[in-house]
Amino acid sequence: APHWTYAGATGPDHWGAMDPRFTACGKGKDQSPIDLESRDAKSGKNGAFHIAYEKTDVALVNNGHTIQANVKDPNDTVTLDGDTYHLAQFHFHTPSEHTTDGQRYKLEAHFVNEDSNKRALVVGVLVREGKPNPGLAPVFSQLPASEESASNQPISVDLASVLPKDHRAFVYTGSLTTPPCTEGVHWVVLEQPIEMSREQIDSFARIFHANNRPLQKANGREIDDESE
Ligand code: BO1
Ligand code: ZN
């Protein structure tokens, strides 16, 4: 089977038909990303969450779809509804996949966490153009431009300094935004964007011109707006 892409005959409109394992991409009713509307905000429904990220070592890979930082440290966690999720990796999309009140951002970071049952919880962080981001500088100064070019050097990233201070978020149930588009993913999209410089954003956009899945139908899903 041909590999999936973000445009043309193997682009998002065709993912569902490309492989029987990808049917959710075409037929799923709880797909991501979606537009998040402030006026839909409700509180308390899903219970509070807590993000506990700290300084951690990562290894960068270019997997052809994004640049992914694989995390070794099991100490980075998110808790939601009394369940603990451990950070496995983070990666980026340009432009953003989620929008808030129709607004699309330059970049979106996805922090992918898993619990002991392999259920995924993704923390989405929206990025606008502004000041250089010192916390992400160690990653964005050495983005591997091709699938072969990654070095094996561990990179230290202070994730606590990367997240916005305000942890208010849209919490909803959706899917992986790439094949196999598996549903049942907890999404925690932080309302407050972070800033990165034009140079930092461009260094990613030069490698991946557009690696965002188009908006999906909300189909009446409840979006809860809450703080930790
Ligand atoms: S995303 O954050 O919705 N863009 C996203 C998309 C795909 C994955 C993760 C996040 N992929 C899956 C891998 C699994 C892995 C899981 C959690 O991520 O295919 O093998 O267990 O890391
Ligand atoms: Zn992603």
PDB file of C-alpha atoms and ligand atoms in Angstrom:
ATOM      1  CA  ALA A   1       0.000   0.000   0.000  1.00  0.00           C
ATOM      2  CA  PRO A   2       1.248   3.544  -0.701  1.00  0.00           C
ATOM      3  CA  HIS A   3       2.145   5.634   2.317  1.00  0.00           C
ATOM      4  CA  TRP A   4      -0.157   8.349   3.613  1.00  0.00           C
ATOM      5  CA  THR A   5       0.656  12.015   3.040  1.00  0.00           C
ATOM      6  CA  TYR A   6      -0.930  15.427   3.608  1.00  0.00           C
ATOM      7  CA  ALA A   7      -1.833  16.152  -0.046  1.00  0.00           C
ATOM      8  CA  GLY A   8      -2.956  14.532  -3.265  1.00  0.00           C
ATOM      9  CA  ALA A   9      -4.009  10.914  -3.908  1.00  0.00           C
ATOM     10  CA  THR A  10      -2.725   9.685  -0.514  1.00  0.00           C
ATOM     11  CA  GLY A  11      -3.871  12.806   1.382  1.00  0.00           C
ATOM     12  CA  PRO A  12      -6.366  13.115   4.311  1.00  0.00           C
ATOM     13  CA  ASP A  13      -9.502  12.577   2.149  1.00  0.00           C
ATOM     14  CA  HIS A  14      -8.125   9.164   1.125  1.00  0.00           C
ATOM     15  CA  TRP A  15      -6.655   7.873   4.403  1.00  0.00           C
ATOM     16  CA  GLY A  16      -9.778   5.889   5.346  1.00  0.00           C
ATOM     17  CA  ALA A  17      -9.755   3.910   2.093  1.00  0.00           C
ATOM     18  CA  MET A  18      -6.001   3.311   1.932  1.00  0.00           C
ATOM     19  CA  ASP A  19      -5.755   0.511   4.476  1.00  0.00           C
ATOM     20  CA  PRO A  20      -8.343  -1.516   6.425  1.00  0.00           C
ATOM     21  CA  ARG A  21      -6.562  -0.462   9.633  1.00  0.00           C
ATOM     22  CA  PHE A  22      -7.321   3.185   8.747  1.00  0.00           C
ATOM     23  CA  THR A  23     -11.151   2.948   8.486  1.00  0.00           C
ATOM     24  CA  ALA A  24     -11.650   5.288  11.481  1.00  0.00           C
ATOM     25  CA  CYS A  25      -9.995   8.057   9.426  1.00  0.00           C
ATOM     26  CA  GLY A  26     -12.958   7.943   7.022  1.00  0.00           C
ATOM     27  CA  LYS A  27     -15.858   6.581   9.059  1.00  0.00           C
ATOM     28  CA  GLY A  28     -15.095   7.710  12.631  1.00  0.00           C
ATOM     29  CA  LYS A  29     -17.554  10.074  14.309  1.00  0.00           C
ATOM     30  CA  ASP A  30     -15.153  11.332  17.019  1.00  0.00           C
ATOM     31  CA  GLN A  31     -12.225  12.460  14.907  1.00  0.00           C
ATOM     32  CA  SER A  32      -9.621  15.173  15.586  1.00  0.00           C
ATOM     33  CA  PRO A  33      -8.760  17.987  15.101  1.00  0.00           C
ATOM     34  CA  ILE A  34     -11.828  20.192  15.585  1.00  0.00           C
ATOM     35  CA  ASP A  35     -12.548  23.868  16.028  1.00  0.00           C
ATOM     36  CA  LEU A  36     -12.763  24.710  19.735  1.00  0.00           C
ATOM     37  CA  GLU A  37     -15.267  27.428  20.530  1.00  0.00           C
ATOM     38  CA  SER A  38     -15.047  29.450  23.730  1.00  0.00           C
ATOM     39  CA  ARG A  39     -18.838  29.702  23.820  1.00  0.00           C
ATOM     40  CA  ASP A  40     -19.134  25.884  23.979  1.00  0.00           C
ATOM     41  CA  ALA A  41     -17.116  25.893  27.164  1.00  0.00           C
ATOM     42  CA  LYS A  42     -18.512  24.035  30.110  1.00  0.00           C
ATOM     43  CA  SER A  43     -16.863  23.337  33.407  1.00  0.00           C
ATOM     44  CA  GLY A  44     -16.243  20.353  35.612  1.00  0.00           C
ATOM     45  CA  LYS A  45     -17.705  17.599  33.425  1.00  0.00           C
ATOM     46  CA  ASN A  46     -14.524  15.583  32.925  1.00  0.00           C
ATOM     47  CA  GLY A  47     -12.921  16.339  36.270  1.00  0.00           C
ATOM     48  CA  ALA A  48      -9.711  18.234  36.734  1.00  0.00           C
ATOM     49  CA  PHE A  49      -6.380  17.376  35.146  1.00  0.00           C
ATOM     50  CA  HIS A  50      -2.845  18.077  36.249  1.00  0.00           C
ATOM     51  CA  ILE A  51       0.266  18.348  34.062  1.00  0.00           C
ATOM     52  CA  ALA A  52       3.585  17.602  35.822  1.00  0.00           C
ATOM     53  CA  TYR A  53       6.380  18.019  33.280  1.00  0.00           C
ATOM     54  CA  GLU A  54       9.976  18.792  34.155  1.00  0.00           C
ATOM     55  CA  LYS A  55      13.475  18.810  32.641  1.00  0.00           C
ATOM     56  CA  THR A  56      13.825  15.726  30.471  1.00  0.00           C
ATOM     57  CA  ASP A  57      16.167  14.114  27.932  1.00  0.00           C
ATOM     58  CA  VAL A  58      14.813  13.510  24.438  1.00  0.00           C
ATOM     59  CA  ALA A  59      16.045  11.965  21.187  1.00  0.00           C
ATOM     60  CA  LEU A  60      14.915  13.659  17.963  1.00  0.00           C
ATOM     61  CA  VAL A  61      13.689  11.717  14.945  1.00  0.00           C
ATOM     62  CA  ASN A  62      12.333  12.860  11.598  1.00  0.00           C
ATOM     63  CA  ASN A  63       9.726  10.186  10.782  1.00  0.00           C
ATOM     64  CA  GLY A  64       8.725  11.703   7.440  1.00  0.00           C
ATOM     65  CA  HIS A  65       5.481  13.129   8.899  1.00  0.00           C
ATOM     66  CA  THR A  66       6.873  15.317  11.663  1.00  0.00           C
ATOM     67  CA  ILE A  67       9.834  15.773  13.952  1.00  0.00           C
ATOM     68  CA  GLN A  68       9.337  13.747  17.079  1.00  0.00           C
ATOM     69  CA  ALA A  69      11.158  14.009  20.389  1.00  0.00           C
ATOM     70  CA  ASN A  70      11.140  10.612  22.106  1.00  0.00           C
ATOM     71  CA  VAL A  71      11.171  10.892  25.887  1.00  0.00           C
ATOM     72  CA  LYS A  72      12.994   8.397  28.096  1.00  0.00           C
ATOM     73  CA  ASP A  73      12.158   9.932  31.468  1.00  0.00           C
ATOM     74  CA  PRO A  74       9.074   8.277  33.043  1.00  0.00           C
ATOM     75  CA  ASN A  75       8.678  11.176  35.482  1.00  0.00           C
ATOM     76  CA  ASP A  76       6.717  13.440  33.128  1.00  0.00           C
ATOM     77  CA  THR A  77       3.044  12.773  33.783  1.00  0.00           C
ATOM     78  CA  VAL A  78      -0.477  14.044  33.281  1.00  0.00           C
ATOM     79  CA  THR A  79      -3.329  12.970  35.530  1.00  0.00           C
ATOM     80  CA  LEU A  80      -6.972  13.071  34.451  1.00  0.00           C
ATOM     81  CA  ASP A  81      -9.909  11.562  36.332  1.00  0.00           C
ATOM     82  CA  GLY A  82      -7.512   9.839  38.754  1.00  0.00           C
ATOM     83  CA  ASP A  83      -5.616   8.088  35.950  1.00  0.00           C
ATOM     84  CA  THR A  84      -1.882   8.719  35.360  1.00  0.00           C
ATOM     85  CA  TYR A  85      -0.516   9.125  31.833  1.00  0.00           C
ATOM     86  CA  HIS A  86       3.235   9.102  31.129  1.00  0.00           C
ATOM     87  CA  LEU A  87       4.775  11.314  28.449  1.00  0.00           C
ATOM     88  CA  ALA A  88       6.120   9.161  25.583  1.00  0.00           C
ATOM     89  CA  GLN A  89       6.938  11.720  22.900  1.00  0.00           C
ATOM     90  CA  PHE A  90       6.162  15.170  21.563  1.00  0.00           C
ATOM     91  CA  HIS A  91       6.029  16.425  17.980  1.00  0.00           C
ATOM     92  CA  PHE A  92       4.800  19.360  15.911  1.00  0.00           C
ATOM     93  CA  HIS A  93       2.362  20.300  13.160  1.00  0.00           C
ATOM     94  CA  THR A  94       2.352  23.382  10.941  1.00  0.00           C
ATOM     95  CA  PRO A  95       0.019  25.183  10.741  1.00  0.00           C
ATOM     96  CA  SER A  96      -1.973  24.231  13.867  1.00  0.00           C
ATOM     97  CA  GLU A  97      -4.478  21.355  13.645  1.00  0.00           C
ATOM     98  CA  HIS A  98      -6.960  22.641  16.236  1.00  0.00           C
ATOM     99  CA  THR A  99      -8.382  26.129  15.857  1.00  0.00           C
ATOM    100  CA  THR A 100      -9.938  28.259  18.610  1.00  0.00           C
ATOM    101  CA  ASP A 101     -12.934  30.354  17.564  1.00  0.00           C
ATOM    102  CA  GLY A 102     -11.829  29.736  13.980  1.00  0.00           C
ATOM    103  CA  GLN A 103      -8.314  31.038  14.560  1.00  0.00           C
ATOM    104  CA  ARG A 104      -5.471  28.925  13.234  1.00  0.00           C
ATOM    105  CA  TYR A 105      -1.997  29.204  14.771  1.00  0.00           C
ATOM    106  CA  LYS A 106       1.444  28.933  13.165  1.00  0.00           C
ATOM    107  CA  LEU A 107       2.331  25.681  14.911  1.00  0.00           C
ATOM    108  CA  GLU A 108       0.862  23.134  17.306  1.00  0.00           C
ATOM    109  CA  ALA A 109       2.885  20.959  19.668  1.00  0.00           C
ATOM    110  CA  HIS A 110       1.452  17.574  20.704  1.00  0.00           C
ATOM    111  CA  PHE A 111       2.646  16.004  23.955  1.00  0.00           C
ATOM    112  CA  VAL A 112       1.592  12.343  23.678  1.00  0.00           C
ATOM    113  CA  ASN A 113       1.016  10.527  26.976  1.00  0.00           C
ATOM    114  CA  GLU A 114      -0.130   6.961  27.648  1.00  0.00           C
ATOM    115  CA  ASP A 115      -1.606   5.208  30.673  1.00  0.00           C
ATOM    116  CA  SER A 116      -0.957   1.599  31.723  1.00  0.00           C
ATOM    117  CA  ASN A 117      -3.749   0.448  29.372  1.00  0.00           C
ATOM    118  CA  LYS A 118      -2.091   2.257  26.443  1.00  0.00           C
ATOM    119  CA  ARG A 119      -4.871   4.799  26.313  1.00  0.00           C
ATOM    120  CA  ALA A 120      -3.571   8.077  24.887  1.00  0.00           C
ATOM    121  CA  LEU A 121      -3.915  11.589  26.289  1.00  0.00           C
ATOM    122  CA  VAL A 122      -2.522  14.328  24.057  1.00  0.00           C
ATOM    123  CA  VAL A 123      -1.772  17.803  25.406  1.00  0.00           C
ATOM    124  CA  GLY A 124      -2.013  20.307  22.529  1.00  0.00           C
ATOM    125  CA  VAL A 125      -0.125  23.592  22.767  1.00  0.00           C
ATOM    126  CA  LEU A 126      -0.804  26.307  20.198  1.00  0.00           C
ATOM    127  CA  VAL A 127       2.092  28.491  19.030  1.00  0.00           C
ATOM    128  CA  ARG A 128       1.946  32.062  17.757  1.00  0.00           C
ATOM    129  CA  GLU A 129       4.780  34.131  16.297  1.00  0.00           C
ATOM    130  CA  GLY A 130       6.568  36.308  18.839  1.00  0.00           C
ATOM    131  CA  LYS A 131       9.615  36.085  21.067  1.00  0.00           C
ATOM    132  CA  PRO A 132      12.123  33.244  20.643  1.00  0.00           C
ATOM    133  CA  ASN A 133      11.183  30.299  22.869  1.00  0.00           C
ATOM    134  CA  PRO A 134      14.237  29.472  25.017  1.00  0.00           C
ATOM    135  CA  GLY A 135      12.758  26.197  26.285  1.00  0.00           C
ATOM    136  CA  LEU A 136      12.372  24.804  22.772  1.00  0.00           C
ATOM    137  CA  ALA A 137      15.636  26.277  21.433  1.00  0.00           C
ATOM    138  CA  PRO A 138      17.629  23.044  22.030  1.00  0.00           C
ATOM    139  CA  VAL A 139      15.140  21.208  19.775  1.00  0.00           C
ATOM    140  CA  PHE A 140      14.560  23.839  17.089  1.00  0.00           C
ATOM    141  CA  SER A 141      18.263  24.625  16.674  1.00  0.00           C
ATOM    142  CA  GLN A 142      18.953  21.061  15.511  1.00  0.00           C
ATOM    143  CA  LEU A 143      15.833  19.823  13.730  1.00  0.00           C
ATOM    144  CA  PRO A 144      16.734  16.757  11.613  1.00  0.00           C
ATOM    145  CA  ALA A 145      15.914  17.807   8.023  1.00  0.00           C
ATOM    146  CA  SER A 146      15.645  14.250   6.730  1.00  0.00           C
ATOM    147  CA  GLU A 147      14.818  10.793   8.043  1.00  0.00           C
ATOM    148  CA  GLU A 148      18.528   9.905   8.135  1.00  0.00           C
ATOM    149  CA  SER A 149      19.988  13.071   9.596  1.00  0.00           C
ATOM    150  CA  ALA A 150      19.068  12.740  13.277  1.00  0.00           C
ATOM    151  CA  SER A 151      21.957  12.521  15.691  1.00  0.00           C
ATOM    152  CA  ASN A 152      21.740  10.122  18.629  1.00  0.00           C
ATOM    153  CA  GLN A 153      22.737  12.815  21.112  1.00  0.00           C
ATOM    154  CA  PRO A 154      20.226  13.172  23.939  1.00  0.00           C
ATOM    155  CA  ILE A 155      18.880  16.722  24.155  1.00  0.00           C
ATOM    156  CA  SER A 156      17.823  18.203  27.486  1.00  0.00           C
ATOM    157  CA  VAL A 157      14.530  20.137  27.392  1.00  0.00           C
ATOM    158  CA  ASP A 158      12.910  21.958  30.306  1.00  0.00           C
ATOM    159  CA  LEU A 159       9.292  21.121  29.529  1.00  0.00           C
ATOM    160  CA  ALA A 160       7.933  22.967  32.564  1.00  0.00           C
ATOM    161  CA  SER A 161       9.239  26.205  31.025  1.00  0.00           C
ATOM    162  CA  VAL A 162       7.752  25.374  27.609  1.00  0.00           C
ATOM    163  CA  LEU A 163       4.101  25.114  28.656  1.00  0.00           C
ATOM    164  CA  PRO A 164       2.078  28.300  29.192  1.00  0.00           C
ATOM    165  CA  LYS A 165       1.647  29.283  32.853  1.00  0.00           C
ATOM    166  CA  ASP A 166      -2.131  29.203  32.549  1.00  0.00           C
ATOM    167  CA  HIS A 167      -3.286  25.587  32.294  1.00  0.00           C
ATOM    168  CA  ARG A 168      -6.899  26.289  31.352  1.00  0.00           C
ATOM    169  CA  ALA A 169      -7.781  23.891  28.570  1.00  0.00           C
ATOM    170  CA  PHE A 170     -10.399  22.486  26.261  1.00  0.00           C
ATOM    171  CA  VAL A 171     -10.881  18.843  27.249  1.00  0.00           C
ATOM    172  CA  TYR A 172     -12.667  16.538  24.826  1.00  0.00           C
ATOM    173  CA  THR A 173     -12.574  12.982  23.441  1.00  0.00           C
ATOM    174  CA  GLY A 174     -11.257  12.591  19.909  1.00  0.00           C
ATOM    175  CA  SER A 175      -8.735  10.642  17.844  1.00  0.00           C
ATOM    176  CA  LEU A 176      -5.144  10.463  16.712  1.00  0.00           C
ATOM    177  CA  THR A 177      -4.851  13.091  13.951  1.00  0.00           C
ATOM    178  CA  THR A 178      -2.810  10.727  11.754  1.00  0.00           C
ATOM    179  CA  PRO A 179      -3.532   7.201  10.517  1.00  0.00           C
ATOM    180  CA  PRO A 180      -4.792   4.942  12.049  1.00  0.00           C
ATOM    181  CA  CYS A 181      -6.909   7.829  13.493  1.00  0.00           C
ATOM    182  CA  THR A 182      -7.729   5.673  16.545  1.00  0.00           C
ATOM    183  CA  GLU A 183     -10.583   7.064  18.666  1.00  0.00           C
ATOM    184  CA  GLY A 184     -10.889   7.260  22.452  1.00  0.00           C
ATOM    185  CA  VAL A 185      -8.015   9.729  22.742  1.00  0.00           C
ATOM    186  CA  HIS A 186      -8.283  12.286  25.558  1.00  0.00           C
ATOM    187  CA  TRP A 187      -7.452  15.741  24.244  1.00  0.00           C
ATOM    188  CA  VAL A 188      -6.337  18.556  26.540  1.00  0.00           C
ATOM    189  CA  VAL A 189      -5.767  21.607  24.332  1.00  0.00           C
ATOM    190  CA  LEU A 190      -4.392  24.514  26.352  1.00  0.00           C
ATOM    191  CA  GLU A 191      -6.233  27.766  25.676  1.00  0.00           C
ATOM    192  CA  GLN A 192      -3.218  30.023  26.161  1.00  0.00           C
ATOM    193  CA  PRO A 193      -0.778  29.909  23.215  1.00  0.00           C
ATOM    194  CA  ILE A 194       2.992  30.002  23.645  1.00  0.00           C
ATOM    195  CA  GLU A 195       5.351  32.088  21.497  1.00  0.00           C
ATOM    196  CA  MET A 196       8.157  31.114  19.161  1.00  0.00           C
ATOM    197  CA  SER A 197      10.201  33.375  16.883  1.00  0.00           C
ATOM    198  CA  ARG A 198       9.671  33.596  13.127  1.00  0.00           C
ATOM    199  CA  GLU A 199      13.102  31.921  12.729  1.00  0.00           C
ATOM    200  CA  GLN A 200      12.142  28.999  14.976  1.00  0.00           C
ATOM    201  CA  ILE A 201       8.801  28.531  13.208  1.00  0.00           C
ATOM    202  CA  ASP A 202      10.411  28.802   9.760  1.00  0.00           C
ATOM    203  CA  SER A 203      13.067  26.223  10.624  1.00  0.00           C
ATOM    204  CA  PHE A 204      10.252  23.680  11.050  1.00  0.00           C
ATOM    205  CA  ALA A 205       8.125  24.945   8.125  1.00  0.00           C
ATOM    206  CA  ARG A 206      11.118  24.614   5.781  1.00  0.00           C
ATOM    207  CA  ILE A 207      11.139  20.858   6.473  1.00  0.00           C
ATOM    208  CA  PHE A 208       7.340  20.301   6.664  1.00  0.00           C
ATOM    209  CA  HIS A 209       5.456  22.833   4.545  1.00  0.00           C
ATOM    210  CA  ALA A 210       2.057  21.668   5.836  1.00  0.00           C
ATOM    211  CA  ASN A 211       1.533  18.605   8.027  1.00  0.00           C
ATOM    212  CA  ASN A 212      -1.872  19.421   9.505  1.00  0.00           C
ATOM    213  CA  ARG A 213      -5.007  17.303   9.128  1.00  0.00           C
ATOM    214  CA  PRO A 214      -8.081  19.364   8.123  1.00  0.00           C
ATOM    215  CA  LEU A 215     -10.783  20.109  10.718  1.00  0.00           C
ATOM    216  CA  GLN A 216     -13.192  17.244  11.425  1.00  0.00           C
ATOM    217  CA  LYS A 217     -16.897  17.364  12.363  1.00  0.00           C
ATOM    218  CA  ALA A 218     -17.587  17.763  16.097  1.00  0.00           C
ATOM    219  CA  ASN A 219     -20.856  15.743  15.720  1.00  0.00           C
ATOM    220  CA  GLY A 220     -22.251  17.222  18.900  1.00  0.00           C
ATOM    221  CA  ARG A 221     -19.299  16.361  21.124  1.00  0.00           C
ATOM    222  CA  GLU A 222     -19.094  18.091  24.481  1.00  0.00           C
ATOM    223  CA  ILE A 223     -16.058  20.303  24.907  1.00  0.00           C
ATOM    224  CA  ASP A 224     -15.218  21.134  28.488  1.00  0.00           C
ATOM    225  CA  ASP A 225     -13.248  24.227  29.302  1.00  0.00           C
ATOM    226  CA  GLU A 226     -11.510  23.790  32.587  1.00  0.00           C
ATOM    227  CA  SER A 227      -8.409  24.530  34.568  1.00  0.00           C
ATOM    228  CA  GLU A 228      -6.271  22.097  36.467  1.00  0.00           C
TER     229      GLU A 228
HETATM  230  S1  BO1 B   1      -1.411  13.011  17.329  1.00  0.00           S
HETATM  231  O1  BO1 B   1      -0.869  13.640  18.511  1.00  0.00           O
HETATM  232  O2  BO1 B   1      -2.855  12.866  17.318  1.00  0.00           O
HETATM  233  N1  BO1 B   1      -0.966  13.839  16.043  1.00  0.00           N
HETATM  234  C1  BO1 B   1      -0.730  11.431  17.273  1.00  0.00           C
HETATM  235  C2  BO1 B   1      -0.782  10.724  16.096  1.00  0.00           C
HETATM  236  C3  BO1 B   1      -0.268   9.449  16.048  1.00  0.00           C
HETATM  237  C4  BO1 B   1       0.291   8.862  17.161  1.00  0.00           C
HETATM  238  C5  BO1 B   1       0.360   9.588  18.348  1.00  0.00           C
HETATM  239  C6  BO1 B   1      -0.159  10.878  18.394  1.00  0.00           C
HETATM  240  N2  BO1 B   1       0.761   7.595  17.040  1.00  0.00           N
HETATM  241  C7  BO1 B   1       0.744   6.596  18.067  1.00  0.00           C
HETATM  242  C8  BO1 B   1       1.635   5.425  17.662  1.00  0.00           C
HETATM  243  C9  BO1 B   1       1.503   4.341  18.705  1.00  0.00           C
HETATM  244  C10 BO1 B   1       1.807   4.888  20.062  1.00  0.00           C
HETATM  245  C11 BO1 B   1       0.981   6.119  20.317  1.00  0.00           C
HETATM  246  C12 BO1 B   1       1.321   6.786  21.609  1.00  0.00           C
HETATM  247  O3  BO1 B   1       1.152   7.056  19.288  1.00  0.00           O
HETATM  248  O4  BO1 B   1       1.263   4.954  16.410  1.00  0.00           O
HETATM  249  O5  BO1 B   1       2.356   3.262  18.407  1.00  0.00           O
HETATM  250  O6  BO1 B   1       1.591   3.935  21.053  1.00  0.00           O
HETATM  251  O7  BO1 B   1       2.656   7.195  21.606  1.00  0.00           O
HETATM  252 ZN    ZN B   2       0.204  15.397  16.407  1.00  0.00          ZN
END
